[in-house]
mmCIF file of C-alpha atoms in Angstrom:
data_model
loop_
_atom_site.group_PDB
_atom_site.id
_atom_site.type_symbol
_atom_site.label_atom_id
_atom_site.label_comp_id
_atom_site.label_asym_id
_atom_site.label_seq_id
_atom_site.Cartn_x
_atom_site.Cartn_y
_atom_site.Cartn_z
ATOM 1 C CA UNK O 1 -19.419 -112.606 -4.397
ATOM 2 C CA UNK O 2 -16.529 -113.169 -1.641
ATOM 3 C CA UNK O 3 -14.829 -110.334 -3.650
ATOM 4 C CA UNK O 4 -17.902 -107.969 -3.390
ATOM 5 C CA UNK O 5 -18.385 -108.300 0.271
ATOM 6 C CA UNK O 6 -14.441 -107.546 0.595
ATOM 7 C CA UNK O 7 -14.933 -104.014 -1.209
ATOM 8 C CA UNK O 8 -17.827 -103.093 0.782
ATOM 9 C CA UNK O 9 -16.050 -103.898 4.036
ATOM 10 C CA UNK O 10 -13.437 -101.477 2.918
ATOM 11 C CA UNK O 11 -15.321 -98.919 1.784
ATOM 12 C CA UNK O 12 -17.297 -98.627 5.335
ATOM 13 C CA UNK O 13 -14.462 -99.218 6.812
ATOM 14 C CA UNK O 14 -13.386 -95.200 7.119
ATOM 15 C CA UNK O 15 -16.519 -94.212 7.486
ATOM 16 C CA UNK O 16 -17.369 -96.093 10.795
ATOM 17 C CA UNK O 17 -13.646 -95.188 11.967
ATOM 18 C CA UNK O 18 -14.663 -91.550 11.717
ATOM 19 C CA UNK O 19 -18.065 -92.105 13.267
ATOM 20 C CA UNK O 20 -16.411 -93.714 16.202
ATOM 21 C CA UNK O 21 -13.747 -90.483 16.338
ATOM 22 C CA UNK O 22 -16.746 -88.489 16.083
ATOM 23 C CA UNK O 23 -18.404 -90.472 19.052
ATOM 24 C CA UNK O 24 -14.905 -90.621 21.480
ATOM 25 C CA UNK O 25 -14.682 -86.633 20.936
ATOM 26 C CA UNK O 26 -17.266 -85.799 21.852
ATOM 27 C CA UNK O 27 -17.601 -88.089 25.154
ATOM 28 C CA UNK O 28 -13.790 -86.931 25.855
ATOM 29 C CA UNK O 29 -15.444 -83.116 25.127
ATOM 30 C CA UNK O 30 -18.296 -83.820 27.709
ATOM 31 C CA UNK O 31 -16.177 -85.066 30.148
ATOM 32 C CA UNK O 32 -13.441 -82.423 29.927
ATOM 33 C CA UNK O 33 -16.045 -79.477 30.288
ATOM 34 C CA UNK O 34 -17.564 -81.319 33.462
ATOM 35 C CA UNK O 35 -14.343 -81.272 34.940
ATOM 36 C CA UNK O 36 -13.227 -77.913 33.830
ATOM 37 C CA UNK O 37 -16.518 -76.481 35.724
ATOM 38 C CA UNK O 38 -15.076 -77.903 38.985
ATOM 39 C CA UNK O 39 -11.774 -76.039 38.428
ATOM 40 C CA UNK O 40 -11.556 -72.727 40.440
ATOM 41 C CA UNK O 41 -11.608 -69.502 38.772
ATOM 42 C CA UNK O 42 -8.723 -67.759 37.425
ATOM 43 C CA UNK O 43 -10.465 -64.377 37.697
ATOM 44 C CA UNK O 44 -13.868 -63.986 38.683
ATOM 45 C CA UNK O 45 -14.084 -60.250 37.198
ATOM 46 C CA UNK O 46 -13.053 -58.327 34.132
ATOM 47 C CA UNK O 47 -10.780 -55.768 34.304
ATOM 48 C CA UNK O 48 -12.053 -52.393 34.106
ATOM 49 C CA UNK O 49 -10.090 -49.102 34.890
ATOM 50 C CA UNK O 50 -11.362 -46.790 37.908
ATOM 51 C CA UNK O 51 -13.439 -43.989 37.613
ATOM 52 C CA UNK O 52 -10.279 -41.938 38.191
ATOM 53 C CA UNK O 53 -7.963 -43.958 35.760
ATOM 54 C CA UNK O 54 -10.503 -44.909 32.934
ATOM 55 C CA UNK O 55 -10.049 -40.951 31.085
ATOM 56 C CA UNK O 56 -6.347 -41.692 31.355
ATOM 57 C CA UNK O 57 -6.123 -45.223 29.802
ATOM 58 C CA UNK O 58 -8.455 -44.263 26.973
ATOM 59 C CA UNK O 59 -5.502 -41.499 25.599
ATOM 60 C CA UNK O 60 -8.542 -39.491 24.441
ATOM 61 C CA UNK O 61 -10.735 -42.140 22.983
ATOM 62 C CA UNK O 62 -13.414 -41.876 25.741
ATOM 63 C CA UNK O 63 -16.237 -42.844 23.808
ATOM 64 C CA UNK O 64 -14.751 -45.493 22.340
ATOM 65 C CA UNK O 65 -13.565 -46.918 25.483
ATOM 66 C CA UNK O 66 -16.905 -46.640 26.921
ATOM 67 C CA UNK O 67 -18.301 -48.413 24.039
ATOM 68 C CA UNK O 68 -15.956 -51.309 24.333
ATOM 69 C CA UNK O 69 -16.634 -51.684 28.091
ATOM 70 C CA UNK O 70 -20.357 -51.938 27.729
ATOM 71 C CA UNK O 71 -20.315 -54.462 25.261
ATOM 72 C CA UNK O 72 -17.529 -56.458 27.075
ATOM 73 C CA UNK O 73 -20.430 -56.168 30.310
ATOM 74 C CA UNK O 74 -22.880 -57.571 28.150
ATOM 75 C CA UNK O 75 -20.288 -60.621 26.800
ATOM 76 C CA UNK O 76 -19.806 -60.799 30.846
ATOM 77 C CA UNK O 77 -22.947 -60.815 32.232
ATOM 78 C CA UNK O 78 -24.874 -63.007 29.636
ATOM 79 C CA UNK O 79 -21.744 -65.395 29.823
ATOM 80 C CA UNK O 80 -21.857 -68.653 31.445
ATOM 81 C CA UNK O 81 -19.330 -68.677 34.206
ATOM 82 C CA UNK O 82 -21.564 -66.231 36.403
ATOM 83 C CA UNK O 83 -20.968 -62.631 36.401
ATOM 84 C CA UNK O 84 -20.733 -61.096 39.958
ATOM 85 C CA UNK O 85 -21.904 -57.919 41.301
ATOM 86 C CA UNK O 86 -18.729 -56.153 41.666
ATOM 87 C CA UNK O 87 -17.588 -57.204 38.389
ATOM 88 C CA UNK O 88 -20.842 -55.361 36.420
ATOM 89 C CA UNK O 89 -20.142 -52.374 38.998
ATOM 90 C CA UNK O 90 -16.774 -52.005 37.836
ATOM 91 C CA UNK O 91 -17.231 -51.299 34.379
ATOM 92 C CA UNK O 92 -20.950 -49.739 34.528
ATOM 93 C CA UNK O 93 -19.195 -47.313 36.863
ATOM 94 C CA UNK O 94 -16.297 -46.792 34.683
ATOM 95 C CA UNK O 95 -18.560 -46.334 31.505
ATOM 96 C CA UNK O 96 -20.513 -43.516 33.903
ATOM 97 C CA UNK O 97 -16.553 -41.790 34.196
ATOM 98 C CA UNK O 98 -15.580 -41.665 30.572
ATOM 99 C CA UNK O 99 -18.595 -41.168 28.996
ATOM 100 C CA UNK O 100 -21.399 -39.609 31.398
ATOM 101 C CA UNK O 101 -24.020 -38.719 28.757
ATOM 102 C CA UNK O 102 -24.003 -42.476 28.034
ATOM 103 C CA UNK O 103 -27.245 -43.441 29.457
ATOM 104 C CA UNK O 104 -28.520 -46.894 27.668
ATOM 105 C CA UNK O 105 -25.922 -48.512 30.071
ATOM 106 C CA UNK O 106 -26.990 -47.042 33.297
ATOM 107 C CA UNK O 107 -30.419 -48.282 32.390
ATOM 108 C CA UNK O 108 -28.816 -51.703 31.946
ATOM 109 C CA UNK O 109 -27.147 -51.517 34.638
ATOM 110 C CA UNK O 110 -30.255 -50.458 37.016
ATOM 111 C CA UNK O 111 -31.209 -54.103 37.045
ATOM 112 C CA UNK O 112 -28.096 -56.043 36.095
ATOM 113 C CA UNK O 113 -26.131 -54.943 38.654
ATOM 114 C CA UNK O 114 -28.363 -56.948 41.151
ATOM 115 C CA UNK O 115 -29.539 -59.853 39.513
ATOM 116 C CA UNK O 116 -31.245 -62.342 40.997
ATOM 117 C CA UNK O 117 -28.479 -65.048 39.965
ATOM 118 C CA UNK O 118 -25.758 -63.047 41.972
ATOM 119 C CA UNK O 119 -25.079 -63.106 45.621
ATOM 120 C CA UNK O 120 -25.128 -59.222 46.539
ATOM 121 C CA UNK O 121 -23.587 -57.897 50.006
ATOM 122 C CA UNK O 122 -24.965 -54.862 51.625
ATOM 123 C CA UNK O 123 -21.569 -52.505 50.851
ATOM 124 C CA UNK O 124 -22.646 -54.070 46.968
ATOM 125 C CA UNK O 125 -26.026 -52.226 47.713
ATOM 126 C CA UNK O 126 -24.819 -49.347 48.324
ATOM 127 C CA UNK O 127 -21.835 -48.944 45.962
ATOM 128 C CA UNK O 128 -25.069 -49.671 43.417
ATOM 129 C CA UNK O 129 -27.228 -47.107 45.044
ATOM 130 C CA UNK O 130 -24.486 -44.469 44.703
ATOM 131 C CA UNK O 131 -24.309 -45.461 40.858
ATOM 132 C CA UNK O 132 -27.542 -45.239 40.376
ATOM 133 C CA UNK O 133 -27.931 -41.925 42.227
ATOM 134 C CA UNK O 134 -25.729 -40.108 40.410
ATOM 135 C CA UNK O 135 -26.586 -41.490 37.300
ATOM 136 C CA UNK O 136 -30.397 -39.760 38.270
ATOM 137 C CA UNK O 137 -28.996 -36.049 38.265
ATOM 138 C CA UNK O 138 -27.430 -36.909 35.026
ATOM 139 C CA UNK O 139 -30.424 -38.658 33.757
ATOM 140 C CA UNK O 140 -33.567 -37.268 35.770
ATOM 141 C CA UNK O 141 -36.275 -38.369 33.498
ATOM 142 C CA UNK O 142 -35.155 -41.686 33.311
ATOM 143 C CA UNK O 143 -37.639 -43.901 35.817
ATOM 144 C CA UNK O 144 -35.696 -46.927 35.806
ATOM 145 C CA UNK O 145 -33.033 -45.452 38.056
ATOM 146 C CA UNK O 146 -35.686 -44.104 40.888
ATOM 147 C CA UNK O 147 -37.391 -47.098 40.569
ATOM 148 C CA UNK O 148 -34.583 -49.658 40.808
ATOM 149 C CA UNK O 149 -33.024 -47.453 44.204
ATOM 150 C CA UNK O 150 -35.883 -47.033 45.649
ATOM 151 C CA UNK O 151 -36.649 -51.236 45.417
ATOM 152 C CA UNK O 152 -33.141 -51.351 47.064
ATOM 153 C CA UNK O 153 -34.019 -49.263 49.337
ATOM 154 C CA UNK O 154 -37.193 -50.899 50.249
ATOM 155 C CA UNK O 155 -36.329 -54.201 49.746
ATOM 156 C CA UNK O 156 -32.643 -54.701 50.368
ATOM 157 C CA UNK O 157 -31.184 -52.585 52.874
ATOM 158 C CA UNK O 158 -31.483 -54.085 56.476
ATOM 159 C CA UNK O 159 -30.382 -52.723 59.330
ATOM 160 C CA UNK O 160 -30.513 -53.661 63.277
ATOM 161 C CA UNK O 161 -31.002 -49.930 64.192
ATOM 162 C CA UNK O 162 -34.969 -49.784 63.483
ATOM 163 C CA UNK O 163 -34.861 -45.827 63.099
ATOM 164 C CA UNK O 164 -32.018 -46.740 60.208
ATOM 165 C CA UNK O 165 -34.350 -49.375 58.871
ATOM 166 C CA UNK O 166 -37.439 -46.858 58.575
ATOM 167 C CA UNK O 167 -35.399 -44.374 56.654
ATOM 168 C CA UNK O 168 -34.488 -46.766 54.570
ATOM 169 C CA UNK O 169 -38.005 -47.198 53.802
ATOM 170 C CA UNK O 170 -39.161 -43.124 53.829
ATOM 171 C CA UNK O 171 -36.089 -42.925 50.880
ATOM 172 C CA UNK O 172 -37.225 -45.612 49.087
ATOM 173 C CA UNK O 173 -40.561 -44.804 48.796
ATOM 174 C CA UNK O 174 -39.845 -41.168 48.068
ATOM 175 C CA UNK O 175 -37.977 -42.656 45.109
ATOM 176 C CA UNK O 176 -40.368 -44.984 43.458
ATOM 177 C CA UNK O 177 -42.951 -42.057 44.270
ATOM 178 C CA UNK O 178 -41.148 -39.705 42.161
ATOM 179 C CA UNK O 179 -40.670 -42.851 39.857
ATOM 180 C CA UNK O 180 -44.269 -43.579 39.093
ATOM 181 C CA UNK O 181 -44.336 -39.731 37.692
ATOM 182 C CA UNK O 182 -41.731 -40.061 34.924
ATOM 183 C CA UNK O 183 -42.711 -40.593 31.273
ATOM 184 C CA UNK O 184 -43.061 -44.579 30.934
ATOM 185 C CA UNK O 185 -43.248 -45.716 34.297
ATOM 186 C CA UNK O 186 -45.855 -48.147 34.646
ATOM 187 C CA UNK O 187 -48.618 -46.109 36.549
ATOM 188 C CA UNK O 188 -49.885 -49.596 38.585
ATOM 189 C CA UNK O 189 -46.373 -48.874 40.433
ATOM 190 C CA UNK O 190 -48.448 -46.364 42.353
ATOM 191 C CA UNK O 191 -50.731 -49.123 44.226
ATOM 192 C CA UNK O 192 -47.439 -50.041 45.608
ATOM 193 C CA UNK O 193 -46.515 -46.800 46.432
ATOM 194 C CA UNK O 194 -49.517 -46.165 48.540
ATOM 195 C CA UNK O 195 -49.089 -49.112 50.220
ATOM 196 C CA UNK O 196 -45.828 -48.296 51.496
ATOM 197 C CA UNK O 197 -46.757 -44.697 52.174
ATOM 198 C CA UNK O 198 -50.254 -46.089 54.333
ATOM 199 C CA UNK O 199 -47.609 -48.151 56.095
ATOM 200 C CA UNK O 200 -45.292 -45.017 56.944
ATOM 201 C CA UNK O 201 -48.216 -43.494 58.238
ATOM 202 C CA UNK O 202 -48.843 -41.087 55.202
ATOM 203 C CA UNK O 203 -52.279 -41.954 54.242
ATOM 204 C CA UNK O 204 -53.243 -39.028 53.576
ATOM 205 C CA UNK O 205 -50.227 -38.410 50.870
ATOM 206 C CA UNK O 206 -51.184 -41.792 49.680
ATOM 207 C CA UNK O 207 -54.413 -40.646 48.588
ATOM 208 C CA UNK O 208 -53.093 -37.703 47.437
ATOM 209 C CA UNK O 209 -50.577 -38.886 44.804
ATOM 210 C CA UNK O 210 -53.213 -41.739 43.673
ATOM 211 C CA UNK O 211 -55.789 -39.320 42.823
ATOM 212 C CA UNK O 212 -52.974 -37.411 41.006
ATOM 213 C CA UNK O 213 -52.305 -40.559 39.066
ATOM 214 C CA UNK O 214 -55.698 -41.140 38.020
ATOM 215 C CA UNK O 215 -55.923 -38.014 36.743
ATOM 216 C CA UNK O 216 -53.312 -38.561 34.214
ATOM 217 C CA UNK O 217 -53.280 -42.431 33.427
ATOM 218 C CA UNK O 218 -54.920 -43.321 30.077
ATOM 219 C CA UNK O 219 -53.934 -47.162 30.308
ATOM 220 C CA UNK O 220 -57.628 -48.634 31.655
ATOM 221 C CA UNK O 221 -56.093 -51.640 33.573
ATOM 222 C CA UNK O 222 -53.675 -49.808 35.355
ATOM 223 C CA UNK O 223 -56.213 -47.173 35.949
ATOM 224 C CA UNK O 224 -58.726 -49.759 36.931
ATOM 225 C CA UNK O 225 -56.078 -50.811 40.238
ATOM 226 C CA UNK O 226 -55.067 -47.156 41.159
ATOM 227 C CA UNK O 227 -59.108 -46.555 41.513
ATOM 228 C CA UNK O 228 -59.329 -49.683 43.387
ATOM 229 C CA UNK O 229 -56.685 -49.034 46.003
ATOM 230 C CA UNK O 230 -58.272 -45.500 46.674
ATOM 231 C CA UNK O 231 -61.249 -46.922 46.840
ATOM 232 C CA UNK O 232 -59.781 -49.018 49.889
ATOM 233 C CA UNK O 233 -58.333 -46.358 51.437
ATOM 234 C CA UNK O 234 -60.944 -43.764 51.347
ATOM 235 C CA UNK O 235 -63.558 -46.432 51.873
ATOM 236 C CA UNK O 236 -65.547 -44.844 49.437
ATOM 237 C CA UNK O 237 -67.439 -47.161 46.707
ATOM 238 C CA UNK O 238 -64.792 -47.388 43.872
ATOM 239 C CA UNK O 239 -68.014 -46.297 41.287
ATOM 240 C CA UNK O 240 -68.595 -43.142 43.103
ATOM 241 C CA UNK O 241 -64.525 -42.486 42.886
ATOM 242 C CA UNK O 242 -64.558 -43.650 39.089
ATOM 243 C CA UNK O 243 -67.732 -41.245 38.366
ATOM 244 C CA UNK O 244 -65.656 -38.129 40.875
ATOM 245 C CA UNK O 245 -62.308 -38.679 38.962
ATOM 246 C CA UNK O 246 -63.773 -39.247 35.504
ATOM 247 C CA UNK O 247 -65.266 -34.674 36.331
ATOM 248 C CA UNK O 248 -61.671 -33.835 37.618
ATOM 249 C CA UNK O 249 -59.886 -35.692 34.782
ATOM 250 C CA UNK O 250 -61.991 -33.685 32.020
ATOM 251 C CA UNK O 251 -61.599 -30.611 34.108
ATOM 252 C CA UNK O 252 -57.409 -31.743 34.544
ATOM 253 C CA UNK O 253 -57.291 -32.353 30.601
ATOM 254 C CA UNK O 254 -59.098 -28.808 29.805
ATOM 255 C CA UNK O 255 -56.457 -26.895 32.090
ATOM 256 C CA UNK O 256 -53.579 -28.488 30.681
ATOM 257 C CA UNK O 257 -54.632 -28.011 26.905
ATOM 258 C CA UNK O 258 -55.490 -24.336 27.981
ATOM 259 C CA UNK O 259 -52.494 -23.288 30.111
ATOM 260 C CA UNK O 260 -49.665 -25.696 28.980
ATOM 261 C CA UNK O 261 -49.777 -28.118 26.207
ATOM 262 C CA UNK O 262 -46.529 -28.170 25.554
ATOM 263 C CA UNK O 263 -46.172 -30.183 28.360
ATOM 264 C CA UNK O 264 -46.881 -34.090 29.203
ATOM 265 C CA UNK O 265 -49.783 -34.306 31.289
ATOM 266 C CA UNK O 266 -47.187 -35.837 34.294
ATOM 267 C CA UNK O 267 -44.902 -32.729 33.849
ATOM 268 C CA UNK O 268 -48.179 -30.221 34.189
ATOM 269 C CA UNK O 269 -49.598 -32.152 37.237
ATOM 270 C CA UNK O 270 -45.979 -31.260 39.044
ATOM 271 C CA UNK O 271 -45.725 -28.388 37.748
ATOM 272 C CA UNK O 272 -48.957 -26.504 37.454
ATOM 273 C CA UNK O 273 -49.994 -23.349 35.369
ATOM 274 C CA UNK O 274 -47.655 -20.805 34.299
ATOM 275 C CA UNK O 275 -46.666 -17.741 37.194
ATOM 276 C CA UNK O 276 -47.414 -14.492 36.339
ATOM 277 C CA UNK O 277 -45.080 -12.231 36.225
ATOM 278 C CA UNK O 278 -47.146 -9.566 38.355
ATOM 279 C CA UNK O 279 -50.213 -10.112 40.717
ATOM 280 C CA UNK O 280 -52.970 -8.166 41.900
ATOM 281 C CA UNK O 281 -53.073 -6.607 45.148
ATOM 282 C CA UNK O 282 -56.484 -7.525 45.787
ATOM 283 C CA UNK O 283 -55.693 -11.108 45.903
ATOM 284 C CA UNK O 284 -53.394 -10.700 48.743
ATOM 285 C CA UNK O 285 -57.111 -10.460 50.863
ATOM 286 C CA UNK O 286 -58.031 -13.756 48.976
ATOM 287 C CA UNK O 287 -58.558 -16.840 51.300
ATOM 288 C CA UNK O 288 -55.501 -19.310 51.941
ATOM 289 C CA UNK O 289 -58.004 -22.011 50.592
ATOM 290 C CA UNK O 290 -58.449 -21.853 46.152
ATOM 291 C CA UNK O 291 -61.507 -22.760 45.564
ATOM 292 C CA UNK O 292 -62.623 -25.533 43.575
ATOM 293 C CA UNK O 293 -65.784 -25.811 41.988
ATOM 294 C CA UNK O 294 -67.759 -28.758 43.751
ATOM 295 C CA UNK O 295 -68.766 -32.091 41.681
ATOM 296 C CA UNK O 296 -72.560 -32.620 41.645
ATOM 297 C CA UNK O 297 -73.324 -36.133 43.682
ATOM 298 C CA UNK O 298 -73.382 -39.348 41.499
ATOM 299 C CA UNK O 299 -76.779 -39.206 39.857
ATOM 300 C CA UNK O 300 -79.018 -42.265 41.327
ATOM 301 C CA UNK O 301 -79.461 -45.766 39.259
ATOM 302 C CA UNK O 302 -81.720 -45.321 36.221
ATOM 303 C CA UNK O 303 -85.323 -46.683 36.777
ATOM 304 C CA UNK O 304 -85.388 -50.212 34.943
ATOM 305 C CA UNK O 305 -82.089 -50.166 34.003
ATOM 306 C CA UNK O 306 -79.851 -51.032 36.602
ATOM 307 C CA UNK O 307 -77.017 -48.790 35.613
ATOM 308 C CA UNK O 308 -75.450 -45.423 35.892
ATOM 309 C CA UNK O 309 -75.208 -42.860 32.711
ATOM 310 C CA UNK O 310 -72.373 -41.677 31.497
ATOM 311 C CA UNK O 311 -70.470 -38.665 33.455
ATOM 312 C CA UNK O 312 -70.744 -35.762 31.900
ATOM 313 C CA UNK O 313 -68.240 -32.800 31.299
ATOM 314 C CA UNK O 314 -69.315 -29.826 33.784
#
């Protein structure tokens, strides 16, 4: 028995030395990483070439380079030491130089460039709003970039001059205006829109553009708040506005199908029908004013049942 209990001692005994190995590492491993988080930074930001030198140092491998970079940002910016603002800059704007038709990054970029975990100066601002408007003329249909300037623009820049402050404003809302028009944008960005255009003093635009984006929105719920916030601006019931824009959306729909097709409905509501390539002297004595067939009045409530019928197409 005494020489039983001897072999089982010795066969735990490695065992339990490992386990208590195990146990020091890893208490040695927590309190070596605590430490090393209170050690300063060797370099806060990856290197990335400038615009001007990131053609040269690729020796012709451009898109390769610009490859490497983005996926080096995204190893940077999902890391855990804290990417920066000028460090994303830095190699979203190099990507932009060697590879400008490289848009999935300036998307990215849009919103990681001022993340909400980053401490962003105003001269970061603008270096980003310079980014992000030249990556627009490369990319115009592309609503992230509007919509992400104009937000800076709205909701970052400050100023102490207040007639620098308002512009601010004017370009930023211009921005996420043209925004809300581009294929994808979510169309309840528009409420917003009017809201800062009523505050500019542009209600009248602000009505404007929402009736526009009623015209064209098929999602209900977002549909649903644009015809509210008209509703509130025109002070006109929002039924009689839904019953009004339900007769100019099938009358919209039936000149786009007619005149261009080819065309998203956003695209046709900026652009319009086709011009012809001659005109007729008689419309030259034509009124300034086209005229637009008038919508009959919303038809009264239904005797015993309490609500209205159906629009129907004129």
């Amino acid at each position: 028995m005494q020489y039983d209990r001897g072999v089982r001692l010795t066969a735990l005994a490695a065992p339990l030395a490992a386990l208590a190995l195990i146990v020091g590492a890893q208490q040695v491993g927590a309190s070596a990483n605590a430490q090393r988080k209170q050690w300063p930074k060797d370099a806060d930001e990856p290197y990335a070439p400038s615009a001007t030198a990131a053609p040269l140092v690729s020796l012709g491998y451009r898109e390769a380079l610009a490859d490497w970079l983005y996926v080096r940002a995204l190893a940077y910016f999902g890391g855990d030491d804290g990417a920066t603002s000028p460090g994303v800059q830095h190699l979203v704007g190099a990507i932009a130089a060697l590879d400008p038709g490289f848009e999935e990054p300036m998307s990215w970029g849009a919103l990681a460039m001022w993340s909400a975990t980053m401490e962003v100066s105003q001269d970061d601002y603008r270096n980003i709003l310079t980014l992000l408007e030249a990556a627009a003329v490369r990319f115009p249909q592309n609503y992230k970039l509007a919509q992400r300037a104009g937000e800076i623009y709205v909701m970052r820049m400050r100023s102490d001059d207040p007639a620098e402050q308002r512009a601010f404003k004017v370009k930023g809302t211009e921005l996420l205006s043209r925004a809300v028009h581009l294929p994808g944008a979510p169309r309840s960005l528009g409420t917003y829109v009017a809201h800062l255009q009523t505050e500019l003093g542009q209600r009248d635009k602000a009505i404007r553009d929402l009736r526009e984006l009623v015209l064209y929105t098929s999602d209900a719920n977002a549909r649903a708040k644009l015809v509210a916030k008209l509703a509130k601006l025109t002070q006109v019931s929002s039924e009689t506005l839904a019953y009004e824009l339900d007769v100019e959306r099938v009358r919209f729909e039936t000149r786009w199908q007619a005149e261009r097709p080819e065309l998203s409905a956003a695209m046709f509501a900026v652009v319009g029908p086709p011009i012809r390539p001659w005109f007729d002297p008689a419309d030259l004595s034509a009124p300034d004013v086209a005229f637009v067939e008038p919508i009959e009045p919303l038809p009264p409530l239904a005797d015993d049942v309490g609500e209205l019928p159906p629009p129907t197409a004129p």
